[in-house]
Short mmCIF file of C-alpha atoms and ligand atoms in Angstrom, two decimals:
data_model
loop_
_atom_site.label_atom_id
_atom_site.label_comp_id
_atom_site.label_asym_id
_atom_site.label_seq_id
_atom_site.Cartn_x
_atom_site.Cartn_y
_atom_site.Cartn_z
CA MET A 1 -129.56 -52.65 93.63
CA THR A 2 -131.58 -54.19 96.43
CA THR A 3 -134.80 -53.34 98.20
CA SER A 4 -132.48 -51.52 100.67
CA ASP A 5 -132.32 -48.91 97.82
CA LEU A 6 -135.84 -48.07 98.60
CA LEU A 7 -135.89 -44.12 98.73
CA ALA A 8 -138.67 -41.78 99.95
CA GLY A 9 -139.31 -38.51 98.05
CA ASP A 10 -139.83 -35.04 99.58
CA PRO A 11 -143.16 -35.13 101.38
CA ARG A 12 -143.82 -31.33 100.90
CA MET A 13 -145.89 -29.57 98.25
CA LEU A 14 -144.81 -26.50 96.27
CA ILE A 15 -147.38 -23.61 96.61
CA ASP A 16 -146.45 -20.08 95.65
CA GLY A 17 -142.80 -20.71 96.03
CA GLU A 18 -142.89 -22.33 99.37
CA LEU A 19 -142.26 -25.98 100.19
CA LEU A 20 -144.99 -26.84 102.85
CA ALA A 21 -147.07 -29.36 104.35
CA THR A 22 -150.89 -28.94 104.42
CA ALA A 23 -152.17 -26.85 107.29
CA GLY A 24 -153.77 -29.93 109.12
CA GLY A 25 -150.52 -31.73 108.78
CA ALA A 26 -152.30 -34.84 107.06
CA THR A 27 -150.25 -37.35 105.04
CA PHE A 28 -150.83 -40.45 103.29
CA ASP A 29 -148.49 -43.64 102.81
CA VAL A 30 -146.64 -44.47 99.65
CA ILE A 31 -146.39 -48.28 99.19
CA HIS A 32 -143.50 -49.99 97.40
CA PRO A 33 -145.58 -52.35 95.10
CA ALA A 34 -142.83 -55.26 95.07
CA THR A 35 -142.89 -55.73 98.77
CA GLU A 36 -146.11 -54.02 99.94
CA GLU A 37 -144.16 -52.17 102.60
CA VAL A 38 -144.78 -48.45 103.45
CA ALA A 39 -141.75 -46.44 101.79
CA GLY A 40 -142.79 -43.11 103.39
CA GLN A 41 -145.47 -40.37 103.15
CA ALA A 42 -146.69 -37.50 101.11
CA THR A 43 -148.69 -34.55 102.03
CA ASP A 44 -152.47 -35.04 101.75
CA GLY A 45 -153.45 -31.68 100.28
CA THR A 46 -156.80 -30.35 100.35
CA THR A 47 -159.00 -28.42 97.98
CA ASP A 48 -158.02 -25.36 100.06
CA ASP A 49 -154.33 -25.96 99.26
CA MET A 50 -155.43 -26.47 95.56
CA ALA A 51 -157.23 -23.05 95.68
CA ARG A 52 -154.12 -21.39 97.06
CA ALA A 53 -152.10 -22.86 94.40
CA VAL A 54 -154.45 -21.82 91.67
CA ALA A 55 -154.45 -18.28 93.11
CA ALA A 56 -150.62 -18.25 93.10
CA ALA A 57 -150.53 -19.43 89.41
CA ARG A 58 -153.11 -16.94 88.49
CA ARG A 59 -151.10 -14.09 90.13
CA ALA A 60 -147.83 -15.18 88.50
CA PHE A 61 -149.52 -15.11 85.19
CA ASP A 62 -151.31 -11.88 85.52
CA SER A 63 -148.92 -9.83 87.24
CA THR A 64 -145.24 -10.95 86.46
CA GLY A 65 -143.34 -10.73 83.25
CA TRP A 66 -143.11 -14.62 82.98
CA SER A 67 -145.56 -14.89 80.06
CA ARG A 68 -143.61 -12.24 78.04
CA ASP A 69 -140.00 -13.07 78.70
CA VAL A 70 -138.95 -15.87 76.49
CA GLU A 71 -135.06 -15.45 77.48
CA PHE A 72 -135.85 -15.82 81.23
CA ARG A 73 -138.09 -18.76 80.77
CA TYR A 74 -135.09 -20.32 78.71
CA HIS A 75 -132.76 -19.56 81.51
CA CYS A 76 -135.10 -21.27 84.31
CA LEU A 77 -135.77 -24.37 82.00
CA THR A 78 -132.05 -24.65 81.34
CA GLN A 79 -131.30 -24.53 85.07
CA LEU A 80 -134.17 -27.16 85.65
CA HIS A 81 -132.52 -29.49 83.19
CA THR A 82 -129.08 -29.22 84.91
CA ALA A 83 -130.69 -29.65 88.25
CA LEU A 84 -132.48 -32.71 87.07
CA GLU A 85 -129.28 -34.04 85.61
CA ARG A 86 -127.69 -33.62 89.12
CA ASN A 87 -130.71 -35.37 90.78
CA LYS A 88 -131.23 -38.17 88.16
CA GLU A 89 -130.13 -41.18 90.26
CA ARG A 90 -132.09 -40.03 93.16
CA LEU A 91 -135.20 -39.57 90.97
CA ARG A 92 -134.54 -43.11 89.49
CA ARG A 93 -134.57 -44.78 93.05
CA ILE A 94 -137.73 -42.78 93.86
CA VAL A 95 -139.57 -43.83 90.80
CA VAL A 96 -138.53 -47.61 91.21
CA THR A 97 -139.74 -47.20 94.82
CA GLU A 98 -143.20 -45.73 94.06
CA VAL A 99 -144.03 -47.40 90.66
CA GLY A 100 -142.13 -50.63 91.20
CA VAL A 101 -140.81 -50.27 87.56
CA PRO A 102 -137.78 -52.34 87.01
CA VAL A 103 -134.63 -50.33 87.36
CA GLY A 104 -133.22 -51.73 84.15
CA ILE A 105 -136.09 -50.18 82.06
CA THR A 106 -136.08 -46.66 83.64
CA GLN A 107 -134.33 -45.02 80.69
CA SER A 108 -137.84 -43.96 79.32
CA GLN A 109 -138.97 -42.92 82.72
CA ILE A 110 -135.86 -40.85 83.74
CA ASP A 111 -133.27 -40.30 81.20
CA ALA A 112 -135.61 -39.29 78.41
CA PRO A 113 -137.67 -36.91 80.40
CA VAL A 114 -134.55 -35.13 81.73
CA GLU A 115 -133.47 -34.57 78.18
CA GLU A 116 -137.10 -33.53 77.30
CA VAL A 117 -136.65 -30.42 79.58
CA ALA A 118 -133.64 -29.33 77.37
CA HIS A 119 -135.62 -30.08 74.07
CA TRP A 120 -138.52 -27.68 75.19
CA ALA A 121 -136.20 -24.98 76.43
CA GLU A 122 -134.52 -24.93 72.97
CA PHE A 123 -137.77 -25.31 70.94
CA GLY A 124 -139.48 -22.65 72.98
CA LYS A 125 -136.50 -20.20 72.49
CA SER A 126 -136.48 -20.44 68.72
CA PHE A 127 -140.28 -20.60 68.17
CA GLU A 128 -141.67 -17.71 66.11
CA TYR A 129 -144.35 -16.31 68.57
CA LEU A 130 -145.01 -13.24 66.25
CA ARG A 131 -145.62 -13.83 62.59
CA ASP A 132 -146.13 -11.15 59.90
CA THR A 133 -148.41 -12.83 57.28
CA GLY A 134 -148.32 -10.00 54.94
CA VAL A 135 -151.22 -8.24 53.13
CA HIS A 136 -154.72 -9.90 53.00
CA ASP A 137 -157.89 -8.75 51.37
CA SER A 138 -160.87 -8.23 53.47
CA MET A 139 -164.35 -6.67 53.39
CA GLY A 140 -163.12 -3.13 54.12
CA GLY A 141 -160.21 -3.31 51.80
CA PRO A 142 -156.79 -4.76 52.28
CA SER A 143 -154.95 -4.95 55.52
CA ARG A 144 -151.70 -6.18 56.94
CA ARG A 145 -152.21 -9.21 59.40
CA MET A 146 -149.88 -10.54 62.29
CA ILE A 147 -150.31 -13.71 64.08
CA HIS A 148 -149.44 -13.75 67.75
CA TYR A 149 -148.85 -17.01 69.51
CA ASP A 150 -149.78 -16.17 73.28
CA PRO A 151 -149.59 -18.33 76.37
CA ILE A 152 -152.96 -19.62 77.34
CA GLY A 153 -152.68 -18.62 80.91
CA VAL A 154 -153.04 -20.95 83.97
CA VAL A 155 -152.67 -24.67 83.08
CA GLY A 156 -153.50 -27.42 85.35
CA ALA A 157 -151.64 -30.59 84.88
CA ILE A 158 -153.14 -33.92 86.11
CA THR A 159 -150.93 -36.89 85.79
CA PRO A 160 -151.18 -40.75 86.24
CA TRP A 161 -148.99 -43.29 88.10
CA ASN A 162 -147.56 -45.50 85.32
CA ALA A 163 -144.91 -43.18 84.15
CA PRO A 164 -145.19 -40.39 86.69
CA PHE A 165 -141.93 -38.60 86.33
CA TYR A 166 -141.98 -38.65 82.56
CA LEU A 167 -145.51 -37.47 82.36
CA ASN A 168 -145.12 -34.74 84.99
CA VAL A 169 -142.30 -33.47 82.79
CA ALA A 170 -144.13 -34.00 79.44
CA GLU A 171 -147.16 -32.16 80.73
CA THR A 172 -145.47 -29.20 82.26
CA THR A 173 -142.33 -28.09 80.68
CA PRO A 174 -143.81 -27.25 77.28
CA ALA A 175 -146.56 -25.50 79.12
CA LEU A 176 -144.00 -23.47 81.14
CA MET A 177 -141.69 -22.68 78.23
CA ALA A 178 -144.68 -21.46 76.19
CA GLY A 179 -145.24 -18.82 78.93
CA ASN A 180 -147.99 -20.35 80.97
CA THR A 181 -147.95 -20.91 84.76
CA VAL A 182 -148.74 -24.50 85.97
CA ILE A 183 -150.20 -26.38 88.90
CA LEU A 184 -149.26 -29.97 88.77
CA LYS A 185 -151.54 -32.66 90.61
CA PRO A 186 -149.68 -35.96 90.59
CA ALA A 187 -151.40 -39.39 91.05
CA GLN A 188 -152.19 -40.57 94.56
CA LEU A 189 -149.89 -43.86 94.10
CA THR A 190 -146.97 -41.77 92.82
CA PRO A 191 -146.87 -38.44 94.67
CA TRP A 192 -143.03 -38.14 94.81
CA SER A 193 -142.29 -37.93 91.29
CA GLY A 194 -144.21 -34.72 91.55
CA SER A 195 -143.16 -33.38 94.84
CA GLU A 196 -139.45 -33.96 94.13
CA LEU A 197 -139.97 -32.06 90.96
CA GLY A 198 -141.35 -29.22 93.11
CA ARG A 199 -138.38 -29.31 95.52
CA ILE A 200 -135.77 -29.21 92.70
CA VAL A 201 -137.69 -26.08 91.16
CA ALA A 202 -137.73 -24.44 94.46
CA GLU A 203 -134.36 -25.11 95.78
CA GLU A 204 -132.25 -25.28 92.56
CA THR A 205 -133.70 -22.89 90.08
CA ASP A 206 -134.94 -19.19 89.68
CA PHE A 207 -138.47 -20.01 88.76
CA PRO A 208 -140.38 -17.15 90.37
CA ALA A 209 -142.78 -18.04 92.99
CA GLY A 210 -146.27 -19.21 91.64
CA VAL A 211 -145.13 -20.10 88.23
CA PHE A 212 -144.87 -23.75 89.10
CA ASN A 213 -146.77 -25.41 91.99
CA VAL A 214 -147.40 -29.00 92.99
CA VAL A 215 -150.21 -30.22 95.07
CA THR A 216 -150.25 -33.80 96.09
CA SER A 217 -153.34 -35.43 97.52
CA ASP A 218 -155.01 -38.83 98.30
CA ALA A 219 -158.45 -37.47 97.32
CA ASN A 220 -159.85 -37.46 93.85
CA GLU A 221 -161.83 -34.32 94.69
CA VAL A 222 -158.49 -32.13 94.71
CA GLY A 223 -157.91 -33.06 91.03
CA ALA A 224 -161.65 -32.44 90.41
CA ALA A 225 -161.31 -28.92 92.12
CA LEU A 226 -158.50 -28.11 89.72
CA SER A 227 -160.40 -29.08 86.66
CA ALA A 228 -163.40 -27.21 87.59
CA ASP A 229 -161.70 -24.01 88.96
CA PRO A 230 -162.80 -20.90 86.77
CA ARG A 231 -159.32 -19.28 87.26
CA VAL A 232 -157.70 -22.32 85.35
CA ASP A 233 -157.51 -21.78 81.49
CA MET A 234 -156.46 -25.19 80.43
CA ILE A 235 -156.24 -28.75 81.62
CA THR A 236 -153.80 -31.16 80.48
CA PHE A 237 -154.63 -34.66 81.66
CA THR A 238 -153.25 -38.02 81.16
CA GLY A 239 -155.13 -40.96 82.77
CA SER A 240 -158.20 -43.21 82.24
CA THR A 241 -161.02 -42.47 79.96
CA ALA A 242 -163.52 -42.53 82.63
CA THR A 243 -161.61 -39.72 84.46
CA GLY A 244 -160.98 -37.87 81.24
CA ARG A 245 -164.68 -37.63 80.67
CA ALA A 246 -165.31 -36.06 84.15
CA VAL A 247 -162.38 -33.67 83.57
CA LEU A 248 -163.76 -32.69 80.11
CA ALA A 249 -167.29 -32.09 81.79
CA ALA A 250 -165.79 -30.13 84.65
CA GLY A 251 -164.17 -27.77 82.30
CA ALA A 252 -167.20 -27.17 80.17
CA SER A 253 -168.79 -24.47 82.12
CA THR A 254 -165.72 -22.27 81.78
CA VAL A 255 -164.95 -23.66 78.23
CA LYS A 256 -161.38 -24.60 79.16
CA ARG A 257 -159.05 -25.72 76.53
CA THR A 258 -158.70 -29.47 77.43
CA MET A 259 -155.88 -31.88 76.34
CA LEU A 260 -156.63 -35.49 77.05
CA GLU A 261 -154.33 -38.59 76.67
CA LEU A 262 -156.51 -41.40 77.77
CA GLY A 263 -156.93 -45.27 77.56
CA GLY A 264 -156.01 -47.49 74.59
CA LYS A 265 -156.83 -50.98 73.28
CA SER A 266 -154.46 -51.13 70.58
CA ALA A 267 -154.49 -53.83 67.91
CA HIS A 268 -151.54 -55.49 66.23
CA ILE A 269 -152.57 -56.97 62.86
CA VAL A 270 -150.23 -59.54 61.78
CA LEU A 271 -150.72 -60.16 58.15
CA ASP A 272 -150.34 -63.71 56.61
CA ASP A 273 -147.01 -62.93 54.96
CA ALA A 274 -145.39 -61.43 58.16
CA ASP A 275 -142.16 -62.74 59.63
CA LEU A 276 -143.71 -64.18 62.96
CA THR A 277 -140.27 -64.86 64.56
CA LYS A 278 -139.61 -61.05 64.34
CA ALA A 279 -143.03 -59.64 64.98
CA LEU A 280 -144.40 -61.81 67.98
CA PRO A 281 -141.44 -62.03 70.42
CA MET A 282 -141.55 -58.06 70.45
CA ALA A 283 -145.47 -58.24 70.70
CA ALA A 284 -145.12 -60.33 73.82
CA THR A 285 -142.26 -58.35 75.17
CA LEU A 286 -144.30 -55.18 74.99
CA ALA A 287 -147.11 -56.75 76.70
CA CYS A 288 -144.98 -57.81 79.74
CA ILE A 289 -142.47 -54.95 80.00
CA ALA A 290 -143.30 -52.67 82.80
CA SER A 291 -146.13 -55.12 83.73
CA GLY A 292 -148.18 -54.08 80.71
CA GLN A 293 -149.00 -50.67 82.40
CA SER A 294 -148.76 -48.53 79.23
CA CYS A 295 -151.45 -46.94 77.32
CA VAL A 296 -150.04 -47.69 73.97
CA LEU A 297 -149.54 -51.41 74.61
CA PRO A 298 -150.93 -53.37 71.61
CA SER A 299 -152.97 -55.67 73.75
CA ARG A 300 -155.14 -57.33 71.02
CA ILE A 301 -153.04 -59.51 68.64
CA LEU A 302 -154.82 -60.29 65.50
CA LEU A 303 -153.40 -63.44 63.92
CA PRO A 304 -154.49 -64.92 60.38
CA ARG A 305 -156.23 -68.37 60.90
CA SER A 306 -153.72 -69.92 58.62
CA ARG A 307 -150.91 -69.21 61.01
CA TYR A 308 -152.82 -68.96 64.30
CA ASP A 309 -151.13 -72.01 66.14
CA GLU A 310 -147.67 -71.28 64.94
CA GLY A 311 -148.24 -67.65 66.22
CA LEU A 312 -149.65 -68.77 69.69
CA ALA A 313 -146.59 -70.89 70.31
CA ILE A 314 -144.17 -68.01 69.69
CA LEU A 315 -146.15 -65.61 71.90
CA LYS A 316 -146.37 -68.46 74.71
CA ALA A 317 -142.59 -69.08 74.52
CA THR A 318 -141.69 -65.37 75.03
CA MET A 319 -144.03 -64.92 77.86
CA ASP A 320 -143.13 -67.99 79.77
CA ALA A 321 -139.49 -66.93 79.69
CA PHE A 322 -139.98 -63.29 80.64
CA PRO A 323 -137.87 -62.04 83.39
CA VAL A 324 -140.19 -61.11 86.14
CA GLY A 325 -139.31 -60.31 89.71
CA ASP A 326 -137.61 -57.91 92.01
CA PRO A 327 -137.59 -54.55 90.21
CA TRP A 328 -134.22 -53.60 91.77
CA ASP A 329 -132.58 -56.53 89.92
CA PRO A 330 -131.21 -55.10 86.67
CA THR A 331 -132.03 -58.12 84.71
CA VAL A 332 -135.76 -58.07 85.52
CA MET A 333 -138.04 -56.44 83.03
CA GLN A 334 -141.41 -57.15 84.46
CA GLY A 335 -142.14 -55.96 88.05
CA PRO A 336 -145.45 -55.88 90.04
CA GLN A 337 -148.61 -54.07 89.10
CA ILE A 338 -148.73 -50.79 90.90
CA SER A 339 -151.32 -51.77 93.76
CA ALA A 340 -153.37 -54.46 95.10
CA GLY A 341 -156.33 -52.77 93.44
CA GLN A 342 -154.75 -52.97 89.95
CA ARG A 343 -153.79 -56.53 90.40
CA ASP A 344 -157.22 -57.58 91.46
CA LYS A 345 -158.75 -55.64 88.28
CA VAL A 346 -156.42 -57.25 86.00
CA LEU A 347 -157.08 -60.83 87.51
CA GLY A 348 -160.83 -59.93 87.23
CA LEU A 349 -160.67 -59.21 83.72
CA ILE A 350 -158.74 -62.48 82.83
CA ALA A 351 -161.36 -64.26 84.57
CA SER A 352 -164.07 -62.50 82.70
CA GLY A 353 -162.26 -63.36 79.42
CA ILE A 354 -162.21 -67.13 80.51
CA ALA A 355 -165.88 -66.83 81.30
CA SER A 356 -166.64 -65.30 77.94
CA GLY A 357 -165.12 -68.33 76.22
CA ALA A 358 -161.50 -67.33 75.77
CA ARG A 359 -158.97 -70.23 75.91
CA LEU A 360 -156.17 -69.73 78.52
CA ILE A 361 -152.75 -70.62 76.91
CA THR A 362 -150.45 -69.60 79.64
CA GLY A 363 -150.46 -67.41 83.01
CA GLY A 364 -153.76 -66.43 84.46
CA GLY A 365 -152.86 -65.99 88.02
CA THR A 366 -150.11 -64.70 90.32
CA PRO A 367 -146.61 -66.04 90.09
CA GLU A 368 -145.91 -68.96 92.54
CA LYS A 369 -142.47 -67.86 93.49
CA LEU A 370 -143.32 -64.38 94.35
CA ASN A 371 -145.43 -64.37 97.44
CA ARG A 372 -145.18 -60.62 98.16
CA GLY A 373 -145.82 -57.88 95.89
CA TYR A 374 -148.65 -57.19 93.60
CA TYR A 375 -147.51 -59.56 90.68
CA VAL A 376 -149.57 -60.97 87.90
CA GLN A 377 -148.29 -63.82 85.69
CA ALA A 378 -147.91 -62.87 82.00
CA THR A 379 -151.17 -64.18 80.43
CA LEU A 380 -152.00 -65.16 76.97
CA LEU A 381 -155.67 -65.70 75.98
CA ALA A 382 -156.77 -67.10 72.53
CA ASP A 383 -160.08 -67.28 70.78
CA VAL A 384 -161.14 -64.11 72.34
CA ASP A 385 -164.54 -62.74 71.41
CA PRO A 386 -164.08 -59.34 69.87
CA ASP A 387 -167.05 -58.04 71.67
CA SER A 388 -166.24 -59.40 75.18
CA ARG A 389 -165.09 -57.29 78.06
CA ILE A 390 -161.46 -58.43 77.98
CA ALA A 391 -161.45 -57.43 74.22
CA GLN A 392 -162.97 -54.03 74.71
CA GLU A 393 -161.69 -52.82 78.10
CA GLU A 394 -158.15 -51.53 78.80
CA VAL A 395 -156.53 -54.14 81.20
CA PHE A 396 -153.31 -52.33 82.02
CA GLY A 397 -151.59 -55.62 82.81
CA PRO A 398 -149.36 -58.26 81.21
CA VAL A 399 -152.24 -59.80 79.23
CA LEU A 400 -152.49 -60.48 75.48
CA CYS A 401 -155.59 -61.20 73.84
CA VAL A 402 -155.47 -63.22 70.55
CA LEU A 403 -158.21 -62.88 67.86
CA PRO A 404 -158.21 -64.94 64.76
CA PHE A 405 -159.19 -63.42 61.27
CA ASP A 406 -159.51 -64.67 57.70
CA THR A 407 -159.35 -61.57 55.45
CA GLU A 408 -157.66 -58.12 55.68
CA ASP A 409 -161.06 -56.37 55.70
CA GLU A 410 -162.03 -58.44 58.69
CA ALA A 411 -158.77 -57.70 60.57
CA ILE A 412 -159.30 -54.02 59.94
CA ALA A 413 -162.88 -54.27 61.26
CA ILE A 414 -161.87 -56.05 64.43
CA ALA A 415 -159.08 -53.58 65.02
CA ASN A 416 -161.40 -50.65 64.54
CA ASN A 417 -164.15 -52.30 66.83
CA SER A 418 -162.99 -50.20 69.82
CA ILE A 419 -164.03 -47.03 71.71
CA TYR A 420 -160.34 -46.39 71.75
CA GLY A 421 -158.03 -45.26 69.05
CA LEU A 422 -154.71 -44.56 70.53
CA SER A 423 -152.16 -46.65 68.49
CA GLY A 424 -151.76 -49.68 66.45
CA GLU A 425 -149.18 -52.05 64.78
CA VAL A 426 -149.15 -53.91 61.25
CA SER A 427 -146.70 -56.51 60.48
CA SER A 428 -146.24 -57.64 56.80
CA ALA A 429 -143.43 -58.61 54.50
CA ASP A 430 -144.91 -56.09 52.02
CA GLU A 431 -144.48 -52.66 53.42
CA ASP A 432 -147.00 -51.02 50.78
CA ARG A 433 -149.80 -53.57 51.90
CA ALA A 434 -148.92 -52.74 55.61
CA LEU A 435 -149.17 -48.93 54.74
CA ARG A 436 -152.62 -49.46 53.17
CA VAL A 437 -153.82 -51.32 56.28
CA ALA A 438 -152.32 -48.60 58.52
CA GLN A 439 -154.22 -45.97 56.51
CA ARG A 440 -157.54 -47.64 57.37
CA LEU A 441 -156.82 -47.81 61.20
CA ARG A 442 -158.69 -45.14 63.17
CA THR A 443 -155.99 -44.38 65.63
CA GLY A 444 -153.42 -41.60 66.48
CA SER A 445 -150.36 -43.58 65.75
CA VAL A 446 -149.26 -46.88 63.77
CA GLY A 447 -146.03 -48.59 63.90
CA ILE A 448 -145.13 -50.93 60.95
CA ASN A 449 -142.95 -53.90 61.40
CA GLY A 450 -141.79 -52.57 64.67
CA GLY A 451 -141.12 -48.96 63.38
CA MET A 452 -141.23 -46.51 66.24
CA TYR A 453 -143.79 -43.57 66.02
CA PHE A 454 -143.14 -41.99 69.35
CA GLY A 455 -140.65 -39.24 69.92
CA LEU A 456 -140.39 -35.61 70.94
CA THR A 457 -140.30 -34.46 67.24
CA SER A 458 -143.57 -36.13 66.21
CA PRO A 459 -147.22 -35.63 67.32
CA PHE A 460 -148.67 -38.16 69.50
CA GLY A 461 -152.27 -38.58 70.83
CA GLY A 462 -155.51 -40.46 70.49
CA THR A 463 -158.62 -40.41 68.32
CA LYS A 464 -162.09 -41.45 69.50
CA GLN A 465 -162.26 -41.96 73.32
CA SER A 466 -158.39 -42.03 73.50
CA GLY A 467 -157.97 -38.44 73.76
CA LEU A 468 -158.01 -34.96 72.50
CA GLY A 469 -155.06 -32.87 71.23
CA ARG A 470 -151.47 -33.90 70.52
CA ARG A 471 -148.31 -34.10 72.51
CA ASN A 472 -144.87 -33.58 71.09
CA GLY A 473 -143.84 -32.05 67.72
CA THR A 474 -144.84 -28.45 66.82
CA HIS A 475 -148.48 -29.56 67.41
CA GLY A 476 -147.62 -30.54 71.13
CA PHE A 477 -146.05 -27.03 71.73
CA GLU A 478 -148.85 -25.08 70.07
CA GLU A 479 -151.42 -26.85 72.33
CA TYR A 480 -150.14 -24.63 75.06
CA LEU A 481 -150.45 -21.43 73.03
CA GLU A 482 -153.50 -19.25 72.08
CA ILE A 483 -153.70 -17.69 68.45
CA LYS A 484 -154.37 -14.05 68.18
CA THR A 485 -154.92 -12.38 64.69
CA VAL A 486 -153.92 -8.70 64.62
CA GLY A 487 -155.06 -6.35 61.72
CA LEU A 488 -153.18 -3.30 60.65
CA PRO A 489 -154.18 -0.75 58.26
CA LEU A 490 -151.89 -0.50 55.14
P1 ADP B 501 -156.65 -44.67 87.55
O1 ADP B 501 -158.08 -44.89 87.53
O2 ADP B 501 -155.76 -45.60 86.70
O3 ADP B 501 -156.01 -44.62 88.93
P2 ADP B 501 -157.15 -41.96 86.93
O4 ADP B 501 -157.57 -41.70 85.46
O5 ADP B 501 -158.42 -42.03 87.76
O6 ADP B 501 -156.33 -43.16 86.87
O7 ADP B 501 -156.08 -40.99 87.49
C1 ADP B 501 -155.40 -40.05 86.76
C2 ADP B 501 -155.29 -38.79 87.44
O8 ADP B 501 -156.56 -38.25 87.63
C3 ADP B 501 -154.72 -38.94 88.96
O9 ADP B 501 -153.86 -37.77 89.21
C4 ADP B 501 -155.98 -38.70 89.74
O10 ADP B 501 -155.79 -38.39 91.02
C5 ADP B 501 -156.72 -37.78 89.02
N1 ADP B 501 -158.20 -37.87 89.25
C6 ADP B 501 -159.00 -38.69 89.75
N2 ADP B 501 -160.30 -38.38 89.72
C7 ADP B 501 -160.39 -37.30 89.23
C8 ADP B 501 -161.44 -36.23 88.94
N3 ADP B 501 -162.74 -36.50 89.13
N4 ADP B 501 -161.02 -35.11 88.32
C9 ADP B 501 -159.79 -34.68 88.05
N5 ADP B 501 -158.79 -35.60 88.40
C10 ADP B 501 -159.00 -36.72 88.83
#
């Protein structure tokens, strides 16, 4: 592929079954991050548009059979899965265009989420929504109890730009299959992954009007309006911790259920018996792939002092050889950062790290050969102060901080010295030892010796300020359901 494969998504929003532009006709530009050129426009929706979308979702929930008809929901989700299969290559080009993610690593951004739709359709079809739990003793004598799993109602889904199509699917399809109605508010930088989903739902499926709505906008206030609207019962949000706090506060006055998947500053503890030649090339790869724009990235590498220089050399070798460049080249694995603002934020944090005493081992600036696009060099910083900004703030760039330790207890303390608790990694030749360390990490997930913890059948989410609730697994589906206990006389 070449940059001539740039593809603009549908500029229209989906509100109450209609694909439309905003009343004022306002649009905003979508930029291809690898060339800085304008790839096209999206509709700049307003708070009035959002209010109409919420009203439509409310009406569809309250006065249609959607929330009670599992078979029909299965039909619509299965149709959506087939339609997404048909549109897959178009969606891939749109995601590369608006995110700048290398086409060679779009499996997780496109193919996996398309399959996820089928997964939730099947999961929701066989889920036991009504459970007879038998006879229970109670104050007034024994009674029979049923548990109903009911949809929550109107769900607002607010998504970020790093994996927009995946997160649009992951936040909305379990909610829909559980019987809720949904308003999706995609990120400003990546509106098309959302508007295309809206177009496909409107043109290629039988979803009733109002069940699924998409409002694109360049203004944060439109997302804020969704999270504050009293007609919305739940918000599912993925994004920064700062915005997550605002979303939680906005929902407080109507006690909205709020599911948050926020930032991370995950640590990889490399114990002194680990095979560094296995653990560290992978650690460096995770930092660079997709430009480090991943919330689960283990961005703090904790190396034992006894193997510190050996470890730094391996990390540097992998980072220096990492294939960075044009995201349309299938051999490239690191593209640009999403925007000039993100690039400057990453460069600013690197500078702050150096100012606080970190030693620059490689990178630190923008690649010489790439003079357009928002690229940042793969950057390795050693001797990082565990309390410095670069060790505490999420960088969201191709940057690794290396911190030395002497004892296992010290490593665990450094790893847990964070407001975040999303994930972590432990490497050791002794799996039991690694498991003991993993148990003491205050995070939602841990991988041992590269073991993968993420997948549709296991719960995923953050502790501390990395989030609330869990996506995936049975937990992830039940987040979109309310539990009602019904008592019957014997
Ligand atoms: P970033 O800072 O990395 O751009 P954000 O966490 O701000 O990421 O954005 C994630 C999503 O939250 C986007 O869809 C954005 O439009 C939305 N958003 C931004 N501000 C607010 C807000 N105050 N309330 C609700 N949503 C918001």
